[in-house]
Every structure is written in structure tokens, then in C-alpha cells.
XYZ file of C-alpha atoms in Angstrom:
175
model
C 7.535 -3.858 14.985
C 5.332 -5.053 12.062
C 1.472 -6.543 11.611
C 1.366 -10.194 10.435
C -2.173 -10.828 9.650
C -1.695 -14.459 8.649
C -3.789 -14.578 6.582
C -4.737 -13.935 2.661
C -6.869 -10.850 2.346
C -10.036 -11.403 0.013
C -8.832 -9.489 -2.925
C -8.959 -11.621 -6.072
C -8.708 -9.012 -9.190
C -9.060 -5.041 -8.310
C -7.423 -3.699 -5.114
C -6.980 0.053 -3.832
C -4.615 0.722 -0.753
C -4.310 3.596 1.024
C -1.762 4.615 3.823
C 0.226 7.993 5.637
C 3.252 7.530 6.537
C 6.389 9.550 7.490
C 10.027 8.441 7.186
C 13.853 9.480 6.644
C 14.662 6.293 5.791
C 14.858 3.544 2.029
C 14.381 0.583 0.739
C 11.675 -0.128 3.373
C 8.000 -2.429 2.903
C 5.373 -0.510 3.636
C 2.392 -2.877 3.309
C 1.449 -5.877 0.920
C 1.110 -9.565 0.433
C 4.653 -10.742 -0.616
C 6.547 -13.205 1.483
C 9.481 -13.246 -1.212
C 11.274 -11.380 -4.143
C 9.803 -14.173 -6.160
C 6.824 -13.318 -8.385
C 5.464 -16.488 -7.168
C 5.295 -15.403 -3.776
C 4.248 -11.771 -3.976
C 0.407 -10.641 -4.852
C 0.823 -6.818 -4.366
C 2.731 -4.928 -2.290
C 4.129 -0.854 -1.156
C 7.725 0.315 -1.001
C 10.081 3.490 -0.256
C 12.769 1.934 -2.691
C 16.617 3.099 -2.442
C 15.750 6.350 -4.419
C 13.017 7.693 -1.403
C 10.658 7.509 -3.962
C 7.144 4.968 -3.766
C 7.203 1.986 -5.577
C 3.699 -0.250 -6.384
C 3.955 -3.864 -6.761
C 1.351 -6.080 -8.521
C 2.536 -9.878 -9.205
C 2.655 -10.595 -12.847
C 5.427 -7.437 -13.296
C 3.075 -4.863 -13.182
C 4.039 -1.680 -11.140
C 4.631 1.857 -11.131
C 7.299 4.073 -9.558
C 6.883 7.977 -8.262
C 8.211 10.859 -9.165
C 8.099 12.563 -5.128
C 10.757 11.641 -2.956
C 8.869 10.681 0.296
C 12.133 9.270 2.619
C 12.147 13.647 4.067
C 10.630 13.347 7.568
C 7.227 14.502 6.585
C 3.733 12.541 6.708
C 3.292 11.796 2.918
C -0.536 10.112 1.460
C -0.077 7.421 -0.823
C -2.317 5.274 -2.758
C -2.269 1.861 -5.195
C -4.774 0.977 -7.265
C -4.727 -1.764 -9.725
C -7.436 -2.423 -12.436
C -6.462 -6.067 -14.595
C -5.771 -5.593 -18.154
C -5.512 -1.790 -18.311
C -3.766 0.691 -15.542
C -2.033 0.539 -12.663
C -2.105 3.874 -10.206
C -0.502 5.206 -8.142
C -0.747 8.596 -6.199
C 1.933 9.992 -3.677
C 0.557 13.415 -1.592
C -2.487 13.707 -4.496
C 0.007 13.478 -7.326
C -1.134 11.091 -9.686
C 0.637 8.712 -11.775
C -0.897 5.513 -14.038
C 0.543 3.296 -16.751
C -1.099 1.175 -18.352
C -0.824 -2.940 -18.122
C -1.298 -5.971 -19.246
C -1.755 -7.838 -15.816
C -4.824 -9.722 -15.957
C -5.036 -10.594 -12.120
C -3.358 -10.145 -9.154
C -1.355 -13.682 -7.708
C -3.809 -15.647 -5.567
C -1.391 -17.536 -3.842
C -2.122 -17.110 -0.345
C 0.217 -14.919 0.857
C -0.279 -13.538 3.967
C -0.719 -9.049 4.554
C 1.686 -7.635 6.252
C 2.307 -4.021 7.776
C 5.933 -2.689 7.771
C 7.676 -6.320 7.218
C 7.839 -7.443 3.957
C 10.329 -10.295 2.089
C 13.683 -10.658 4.012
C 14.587 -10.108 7.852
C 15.951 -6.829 6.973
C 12.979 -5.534 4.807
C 11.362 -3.511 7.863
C 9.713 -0.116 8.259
C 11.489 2.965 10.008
C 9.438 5.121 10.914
C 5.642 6.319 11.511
C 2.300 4.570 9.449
C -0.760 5.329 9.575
C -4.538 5.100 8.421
C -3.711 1.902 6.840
C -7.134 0.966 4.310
C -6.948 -2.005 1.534
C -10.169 -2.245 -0.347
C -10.849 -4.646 -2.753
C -11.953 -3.281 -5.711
C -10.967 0.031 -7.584
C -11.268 3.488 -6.152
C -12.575 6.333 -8.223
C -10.003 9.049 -8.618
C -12.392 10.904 -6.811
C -12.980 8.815 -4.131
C -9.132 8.488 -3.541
C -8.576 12.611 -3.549
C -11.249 12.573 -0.992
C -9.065 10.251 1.042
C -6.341 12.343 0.603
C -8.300 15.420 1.541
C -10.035 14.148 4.677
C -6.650 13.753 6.448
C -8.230 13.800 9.549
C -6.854 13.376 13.000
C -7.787 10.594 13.478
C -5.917 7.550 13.775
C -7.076 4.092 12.238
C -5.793 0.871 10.556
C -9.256 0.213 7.908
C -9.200 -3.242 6.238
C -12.636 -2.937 3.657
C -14.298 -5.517 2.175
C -17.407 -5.620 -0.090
C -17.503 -1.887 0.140
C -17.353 -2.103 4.305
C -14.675 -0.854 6.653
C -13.882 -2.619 9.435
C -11.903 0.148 11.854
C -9.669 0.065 15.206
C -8.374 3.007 16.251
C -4.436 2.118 16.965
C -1.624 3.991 15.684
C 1.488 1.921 14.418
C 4.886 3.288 15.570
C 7.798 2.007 14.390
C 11.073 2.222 15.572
């Protein structure tokens, strides 16, 4: 199973995601606008790469890769955040890890978000996601730690824009 928004979220420069998720598995999308392996076709996106570690995507080459392994069965946090022409960040269970870049912008093709199905019929989450939150600007590394610390019971998919969440309270389980 896997969310298809259809549409292009409004994020035209900075973006922050957030999301929990717990897995055993690799080389699995977690969440992201990418509809191929072609930088054309990809504006950001969230993996578990072959290694178990997290890999961030912007378009333009940009991206960063963790040091955690996060493919162990446990509920791991893990943030992006991408600010043009100077870091890209990325956090895995409050570890933080930035590099600095050169991408000015993120693609603004209009790709549509997707939740656990990225580029490819076999690019599909296994597992458990949850408290899914894209905003578009960047996060503080405050306000991200206090994301990470809240992890609260409860159970939400957040898409924010213009500094406003909009909030359902379903749970995504994957097979």
C-alpha cells in the first residue's frame, strides 16, 4: 500500500520533512516527489538505501547519507531539511548530520508526493510509517529536536503549509 497525492506539494525552495518509521527491510522509498531515477523527474525525496542506513534526496545532486542503520525492527525519527545554496540536513533518531551545498532550488517540475512508493514498481515500503509532516520552509534545529522529543502517541499524517498543519489521524501500515 502507498499514498499518491497527485499532486505537486507547494514547496518551491526550503523544505523540512519529518517521519517514524520502523522496518527490517532496504532499498525502500519512504516519502518524496520523484517519479524517476532521473534528476529531471525527482524534486526531493527519503530512502532506507541497500546499506539500512537513510538517504536524503534533493534534485540538483544534493543529498546526504546517515551514519545509523535504521532497517533493525525498531521505530526510528528521521528528518530532511534543505536550505538552497548552503546545507542540507539530515537527522536519524536526533543524530544530526549536514553538508553543505551548492543547490540553489529544489526541481519544480510537478512531480507528484508520494508515501511508501517511489520510482519503479518495485520501489515500495515494508513495513510501519508514521507521523508523516512536510513543511515548506526550514526547521530550526530546535524546532526539529522538539519533534523528535514529542514522540507522542499519537498517530497522524501532517502536510504544513505557510506555517499551518493540516492533520488526519490515520496510521499507514504497510505490508
Amino acid at each position: 500500500d502507498y499514498i499518491d497525492v497527485s499532486n505537486q506539494l507547494p514547496i518551491a525552495n526550503e523544505i523540512t520533512v519529518s517521519v517514524w518509521i520502523r522496518t527490517n527491510d532496504n532499498s525502500l522509498f519512504v516519502l518524496g516527489e520523484r517519479s524517476s531515477n532521473s534528476d529531471a523527474n525527482i524534486a526531493y525525496s527519503l530512502h532506507v538505501v541497500e546499506s539500512g542506513k537513510v538517504l536524503w534526496y534533493i534534485s540538483n545532486g544534493a543529498y546526504i547519507i546517515s551514519d545509523v542503520v535504521v532497517n533493525d525492527g525498531n521505530w526510528h525519527f528521521i528528518s530532511g531539511k534543505f536550505k538552497p545554496n548552503s546545507e542540507i540536513t539530515l537527522y536519524v533518531d536526533g543524530v544530526k548530520k549536514t553538508a553543505a551545498t551548492s543547490a540553489s532550488s529544489i526541481n519544480p517540475a510537478v512531480i507528484p508526493f508520494k508515501i511508501a512508493s517511489g520510482a519503479g514498481s518495485n520501489n515500495y515500503f515494508s513495513g510501519l510509517i508514521d507521523e508523516v509532516k512536510v513543511w515548506n520552509y526550514a526547521l530550526t534545529d530546535a524546532e526539529i529536536m522538539s519533534e523528535f522529543d514529542a514522540g507522542n502517541a499519537a498517530i497522524k499524517i501532517s502536510v504544513a503549509t505557510e506555517k499551518n498543519n493540516y492533520v488526519t489521524n490515520e496510521q499507514i501500515k504497510l505490508r
